[in-house]
């Protein structure tokens, strides 16, 4: 059984990212905290992050976690700090610890952290070092989707206020969008994320498309187990990413969790790996030509499904209910 040690971060890993248009090595760490305040009120419909959170984590435990993270730091140009909640929530990370954490990475080109908009206050922004970047999980630019599907607990106007405040402070915003929240058909999901990309682009330095990954003990997991939800197709993700062509100044990318599995974004076993390799290339090259011209027998199934769901006016996992009859 995984042990939940208050003095150890949830996880640390390294990956590539981009700062000011250039590829950089990034250290990524997830602090264990008391968790997202919104998850105490039920949380978002797809979020299972609260399983990593623990009561009783204060300044001494967070300082010990910082030590563990620093022991893995090898001067990477980018540092990404997550908390399974909001880095700027003083109940998760007390202000004095926040300052200590951020000043530990003074030599990095960029330190990115995520926060819900309600914690992006003028006071918080004022104290941030100039190499900070703020990630905002907007998920969707539709207030109806945020309210009825994601259950986000904030609206688009809250995102706009926070994004404008970060921009006015001269810091970059990374916006996270959720591809295919529950109750949306595949085609509605594509259109919702395309609209959201256009909405967030003027405020964002980069936009990360997060195809829904079915996490344990969530509302979405219940729907998925009953066949009432299917994570998005990679074909759909590619349709969304093609909108990069309209957004010269914004990096549009996706690093999906659980990709190629039944819980994550997937097509079929014959093309998943090949298309995910293309995605990885696109993430850094930003060339939409890479996303076109791919073939697989499952594309016909995806195409039929997109039409059929609209005809049937349903967002359930139609192919799980109809099986082979789907491909006409
Ligand atoms: S998705 Fe973010 S805001 Fe929603 S419950 Fe999870 S951590 Fe909180
Ligand atoms: Zn396929």
PDB file of N, CA and C in Angstrom, residues 170-225:
ATOM      1  N   UNK A 170       2.365  41.581 -15.199  1.00  0.00           N
ATOM      2  CA  UNK A 170       3.453  41.279 -16.134  1.00  0.00           C
ATOM      3  C   UNK A 170       3.873  39.821 -16.127  1.00  0.00           C
ATOM      4  N   UNK A 171       2.992  38.931 -15.637  1.00  0.00           N
ATOM      5  CA  UNK A 171       3.342  37.509 -15.564  1.00  0.00           C
ATOM      6  C   UNK A 171       2.520  36.708 -16.569  1.00  0.00           C
ATOM      7  N   UNK A 172       3.094  35.627 -17.091  1.00  0.00           N
ATOM      8  CA  UNK A 172       2.348  34.818 -18.051  1.00  0.00           C
ATOM      9  C   UNK A 172       1.299  33.922 -17.394  1.00  0.00           C
ATOM     10  N   UNK A 173       0.229  33.672 -18.138  1.00  0.00           N
ATOM     11  CA  UNK A 173      -0.834  32.760 -17.698  1.00  0.00           C
ATOM     12  C   UNK A 173      -0.771  31.507 -18.569  1.00  0.00           C
ATOM     13  N   UNK A 174      -0.852  30.365 -17.927  1.00  0.00           N
ATOM     14  CA  UNK A 174      -1.071  29.107 -18.651  1.00  0.00           C
ATOM     15  C   UNK A 174      -2.492  28.675 -18.320  1.00  0.00           C
ATOM     16  N   UNK A 175      -3.318  28.474 -19.336  1.00  0.00           N
ATOM     17  CA  UNK A 175      -4.711  28.086 -19.083  1.00  0.00           C
ATOM     18  C   UNK A 175      -4.894  26.598 -19.370  1.00  0.00           C
ATOM     19  N   UNK A 176      -5.534  25.915 -18.449  1.00  0.00           N
ATOM     20  CA  UNK A 176      -5.862  24.503 -18.655  1.00  0.00           C
ATOM     21  C   UNK A 176      -7.315  24.391 -19.082  1.00  0.00           C
ATOM     22  N   UNK A 177      -7.543  23.641 -20.152  1.00  0.00           N
ATOM     23  CA  UNK A 177      -8.910  23.384 -20.618  1.00  0.00           C
ATOM     24  C   UNK A 177      -9.176  21.891 -20.586  1.00  0.00           C
ATOM     25  N   UNK A 178     -10.393  21.549 -20.225  1.00  0.00           N
ATOM     26  CA  UNK A 178     -10.775  20.133 -20.087  1.00  0.00           C
ATOM     27  C   UNK A 178     -11.516  19.689 -21.342  1.00  0.00           C
ATOM     28  N   UNK A 179     -10.949  18.719 -22.051  1.00  0.00           N
ATOM     29  CA  UNK A 179     -11.644  18.198 -23.236  1.00  0.00           C
ATOM     30  C   UNK A 179     -12.568  17.055 -22.828  1.00  0.00           C
ATOM     31  N   UNK A 180     -13.833  17.256 -23.072  1.00  0.00           N
ATOM     32  CA  UNK A 180     -14.928  16.306 -22.843  1.00  0.00           C
ATOM     33  C   UNK A 180     -15.297  16.070 -21.374  1.00  0.00           C
ATOM     34  N   UNK A 181     -15.796  17.144 -20.750  1.00  0.00           N
ATOM     35  CA  UNK A 181     -16.417  16.939 -19.441  1.00  0.00           C
ATOM     36  C   UNK A 181     -17.644  16.034 -19.592  1.00  0.00           C
ATOM     37  N   UNK A 182     -18.182  15.488 -18.506  1.00  0.00           N
ATOM     38  CA  UNK A 182     -19.317  14.572 -18.633  1.00  0.00           C
ATOM     39  C   UNK A 182     -20.549  15.258 -19.220  1.00  0.00           C
ATOM     40  N   UNK A 183     -21.417  14.464 -19.807  1.00  0.00           N
ATOM     41  CA  UNK A 183     -22.727  14.851 -20.392  1.00  0.00           C
ATOM     42  C   UNK A 183     -22.599  15.580 -21.726  1.00  0.00           C
ATOM     43  N   UNK A 184     -21.389  15.732 -22.256  1.00  0.00           N
ATOM     44  CA  UNK A 184     -21.245  16.350 -23.576  1.00  0.00           C
ATOM     45  C   UNK A 184     -20.983  15.247 -24.598  1.00  0.00           C
ATOM     46  N   UNK A 185     -21.606  15.371 -25.756  1.00  0.00           N
ATOM     47  CA  UNK A 185     -21.275  14.432 -26.830  1.00  0.00           C
ATOM     48  C   UNK A 185     -19.860  14.743 -27.308  1.00  0.00           C
ATOM     49  N   UNK A 186     -19.314  13.827 -28.117  1.00  0.00           N
ATOM     50  CA  UNK A 186     -17.951  14.036 -28.642  1.00  0.00           C
ATOM     51  C   UNK A 186     -17.894  15.351 -29.434  1.00  0.00           C
ATOM     52  N   UNK A 187     -18.922  15.565 -30.253  1.00  0.00           N
ATOM     53  CA  UNK A 187     -18.875  16.765 -31.083  1.00  0.00           C
ATOM     54  C   UNK A 187     -19.094  18.031 -30.245  1.00  0.00           C
ATOM     55  N   UNK A 188     -19.999  17.971 -29.267  1.00  0.00           N
ATOM     56  CA  UNK A 188     -20.193  19.133 -28.376  1.00  0.00           C
ATOM     57  C   UNK A 188     -18.905  19.418 -27.606  1.00  0.00           C
ATOM     58  N   UNK A 189     -18.196  18.357 -27.230  1.00  0.00           N
ATOM     59  CA  UNK A 189     -16.947  18.534 -26.475  1.00  0.00           C
ATOM     60  C   UNK A 189     -15.890  19.223 -27.340  1.00  0.00           C
ATOM     61  N   UNK A 190     -15.784  18.798 -28.593  1.00  0.00           N
ATOM     62  CA  UNK A 190     -14.798  19.427 -29.494  1.00  0.00           C
ATOM     63  C   UNK A 190     -15.136  20.918 -29.633  1.00  0.00           C
ATOM     64  N   UNK A 191     -16.426  21.197 -29.878  1.00  0.00           N
ATOM     65  CA  UNK A 191     -16.822  22.599 -30.089  1.00  0.00           C
ATOM     66  C   UNK A 191     -16.636  23.434 -28.818  1.00  0.00           C
ATOM     67  N   UNK A 192     -16.938  22.830 -27.683  1.00  0.00           N
ATOM     68  CA  UNK A 192     -16.783  23.561 -26.420  1.00  0.00           C
ATOM     69  C   UNK A 192     -15.310  23.927 -26.203  1.00  0.00           C
ATOM     70  N   UNK A 193     -14.413  22.977 -26.465  1.00  0.00           N
ATOM     71  CA  UNK A 193     -12.987  23.274 -26.231  1.00  0.00           C
ATOM     72  C   UNK A 193     -12.456  24.251 -27.285  1.00  0.00           C
ATOM     73  N   UNK A 194     -12.950  24.138 -28.513  1.00  0.00           N
ATOM     74  CA  UNK A 194     -12.509  25.107 -29.531  1.00  0.00           C
ATOM     75  C   UNK A 194     -12.919  26.529 -29.137  1.00  0.00           C
ATOM     76  N   UNK A 195     -14.166  26.660 -28.664  1.00  0.00           N
ATOM     77  CA  UNK A 195     -14.629  27.990 -28.210  1.00  0.00           C
ATOM     78  C   UNK A 195     -13.786  28.470 -27.032  1.00  0.00           C
ATOM     79  N   UNK A 196     -13.452  27.541 -26.157  1.00  0.00           N
ATOM     80  CA  UNK A 196     -12.702  27.899 -24.951  1.00  0.00           C
ATOM     81  C   UNK A 196     -11.280  28.330 -25.290  1.00  0.00           C
ATOM     82  N   UNK A 197     -10.684  27.666 -26.277  1.00  0.00           N
ATOM     83  CA  UNK A 197      -9.331  28.054 -26.723  1.00  0.00           C
ATOM     84  C   UNK A 197      -9.363  29.510 -27.199  1.00  0.00           C
ATOM     85  N   UNK A 198     -10.385  29.832 -28.004  1.00  0.00           N
ATOM     86  CA  UNK A 198     -10.464  31.209 -28.554  1.00  0.00           C
ATOM     87  C   UNK A 198     -10.721  32.221 -27.436  1.00  0.00           C
ATOM     88  N   UNK A 199     -11.487  31.816 -26.448  1.00  0.00           N
ATOM     89  CA  UNK A 199     -11.811  32.700 -25.323  1.00  0.00           C
ATOM     90  C   UNK A 199     -10.561  32.981 -24.481  1.00  0.00           C
ATOM     91  N   UNK A 200      -9.782  31.934 -24.215  1.00  0.00           N
ATOM     92  CA  UNK A 200      -8.642  32.070 -23.294  1.00  0.00           C
ATOM     93  C   UNK A 200      -7.394  32.636 -23.971  1.00  0.00           C
ATOM     94  N   UNK A 201      -7.315  32.517 -25.298  1.00  0.00           N
ATOM     95  CA  UNK A 201      -6.066  32.871 -25.999  1.00  0.00           C
ATOM     96  C   UNK A 201      -5.572  34.291 -25.713  1.00  0.00           C
ATOM     97  N   UNK A 202      -6.451  35.324 -25.698  1.00  0.00           N
ATOM     98  CA  UNK A 202      -5.917  36.684 -25.498  1.00  0.00           C
ATOM     99  C   UNK A 202      -5.236  36.884 -24.146  1.00  0.00           C
ATOM    100  N   UNK A 203      -5.515  36.008 -23.186  1.00  0.00           N
ATOM    101  CA  UNK A 203      -4.953  36.178 -21.835  1.00  0.00           C
ATOM    102  C   UNK A 203      -3.830  35.190 -21.540  1.00  0.00           C
ATOM    103  N   UNK A 204      -3.587  34.270 -22.483  1.00  0.00           N
ATOM    104  CA  UNK A 204      -2.714  33.133 -22.172  1.00  0.00           C
ATOM    105  C   UNK A 204      -1.449  33.143 -22.999  1.00  0.00           C
ATOM    106  N   UNK A 205      -0.375  32.786 -22.329  1.00  0.00           N
ATOM    107  CA  UNK A 205       0.901  32.572 -22.990  1.00  0.00           C
ATOM    108  C   UNK A 205       0.906  31.165 -23.585  1.00  0.00           C
ATOM    109  N   UNK A 206       0.256  30.242 -22.859  1.00  0.00           N
ATOM    110  CA  UNK A 206       0.128  28.862 -23.341  1.00  0.00           C
ATOM    111  C   UNK A 206      -1.214  28.301 -22.876  1.00  0.00           C
ATOM    112  N   UNK A 207      -1.738  27.355 -23.669  1.00  0.00           N
ATOM    113  CA  UNK A 207      -3.005  26.703 -23.325  1.00  0.00           C
ATOM    114  C   UNK A 207      -2.766  25.202 -23.383  1.00  0.00           C
ATOM    115  N   UNK A 208      -3.066  24.549 -22.278  1.00  0.00           N
ATOM    116  CA  UNK A 208      -2.887  23.097 -22.218  1.00  0.00           C
ATOM    117  C   UNK A 208      -4.265  22.445 -22.304  1.00  0.00           C
ATOM    118  N   UNK A 209      -4.436  21.577 -23.288  1.00  0.00           N
ATOM    119  CA  UNK A 209      -5.703  20.854 -23.429  1.00  0.00           C
ATOM    120  C   UNK A 209      -5.575  19.554 -22.634  1.00  0.00           C
ATOM    121  N   UNK A 210      -6.420  19.398 -21.647  1.00  0.00           N
ATOM    122  CA  UNK A 210      -6.380  18.181 -20.833  1.00  0.00           C
ATOM    123  C   UNK A 210      -7.581  17.306 -21.169  1.00  0.00           C
ATOM    124  N   UNK A 211      -7.382  16.286 -21.986  1.00  0.00           N
ATOM    125  CA  UNK A 211      -8.491  15.362 -22.232  1.00  0.00           C
ATOM    126  C   UNK A 211      -8.834  14.674 -20.921  1.00  0.00           C
ATOM    127  N   UNK A 212     -10.114  14.530 -20.637  1.00  0.00           N
ATOM    128  CA  UNK A 212     -10.502  13.981 -19.333  1.00  0.00           C
ATOM    129  C   UNK A 212      -9.913  12.587 -19.138  1.00  0.00           C
ATOM    130  N   UNK A 213      -9.334  12.388 -17.961  1.00  0.00           N
ATOM    131  CA  UNK A 213      -8.770  11.106 -17.562  1.00  0.00           C
ATOM    132  C   UNK A 213      -9.632  10.635 -16.389  1.00  0.00           C
ATOM    133  N   UNK A 214     -10.216   9.454 -16.491  1.00  0.00           N
ATOM    134  CA  UNK A 214     -11.160   9.004 -15.461  1.00  0.00           C
ATOM    135  C   UNK A 214     -10.398   8.660 -14.182  1.00  0.00           C
ATOM    136  N   UNK A 215     -10.564   9.494 -13.164  1.00  0.00           N
ATOM    137  CA  UNK A 215      -9.847   9.275 -11.903  1.00  0.00           C
ATOM    138  C   UNK A 215     -10.731   8.520 -10.917  1.00  0.00           C
ATOM    139  N   UNK A 216     -10.040   7.864  -9.987  1.00  0.00           N
ATOM    140  CA  UNK A 216     -10.761   7.014  -9.021  1.00  0.00           C
ATOM    141  C   UNK A 216     -11.645   7.842  -8.083  1.00  0.00           C
ATOM    142  N   UNK A 217     -12.756   7.229  -7.724  1.00  0.00           N
ATOM    143  CA  UNK A 217     -13.682   7.811  -6.736  1.00  0.00           C
ATOM    144  C   UNK A 217     -14.204   9.181  -7.148  1.00  0.00           C
ATOM    145  N   UNK A 218     -14.534   9.319  -8.418  1.00  0.00           N
ATOM    146  CA  UNK A 218     -15.113  10.577  -8.900  1.00  0.00           C
ATOM    147  C   UNK A 218     -16.486  10.291  -9.499  1.00  0.00           C
ATOM    148  N   UNK A 219     -17.247  11.348  -9.672  1.00  0.00           N
ATOM    149  CA  UNK A 219     -18.555  11.215 -10.320  1.00  0.00           C
ATOM    150  C   UNK A 219     -18.382  10.623 -11.725  1.00  0.00           C
ATOM    151  N   UNK A 220     -17.355  11.100 -12.428  1.00  0.00           N
ATOM    152  CA  UNK A 220     -17.127  10.617 -13.792  1.00  0.00           C
ATOM    153  C   UNK A 220     -16.810   9.115 -13.792  1.00  0.00           C
ATOM    154  N   UNK A 221     -16.104   8.643 -12.772  1.00  0.00           N
ATOM    155  CA  UNK A 221     -15.789   7.210 -12.754  1.00  0.00           C
ATOM    156  C   UNK A 221     -17.073   6.372 -12.683  1.00  0.00           C
ATOM    157  N   UNK A 222     -18.056   6.856 -11.905  1.00  0.00           N
ATOM    158  CA  UNK A 222     -19.341   6.157 -11.816  1.00  0.00           C
ATOM    159  C   UNK A 222     -20.020   6.092 -13.183  1.00  0.00           C
ATOM    160  N   UNK A 223     -20.017   7.206 -13.898  1.00  0.00           N
ATOM    161  CA  UNK A 223     -20.631   7.238 -15.232  1.00  0.00           C
ATOM    162  C   UNK A 223     -19.894   6.286 -16.175  1.00  0.00           C
ATOM    163  N   UNK A 224     -18.590   6.318 -16.129  1.00  0.00           N
ATOM    164  CA  UNK A 224     -17.738   5.509 -17.016  1.00  0.00           C
ATOM    165  C   UNK A 224     -17.958   4.019 -16.754  1.00  0.00           C
ATOM    166  N   UNK A 225     -18.044   3.640 -15.492  1.00  0.00           N
ATOM    167  CA  UNK A 225     -18.252   2.216 -15.167  1.00  0.00           C
ATOM    168  C   UNK A 225     -19.577   1.697 -15.713  1.00  0.00           C
TER     169      UNK A 225
END
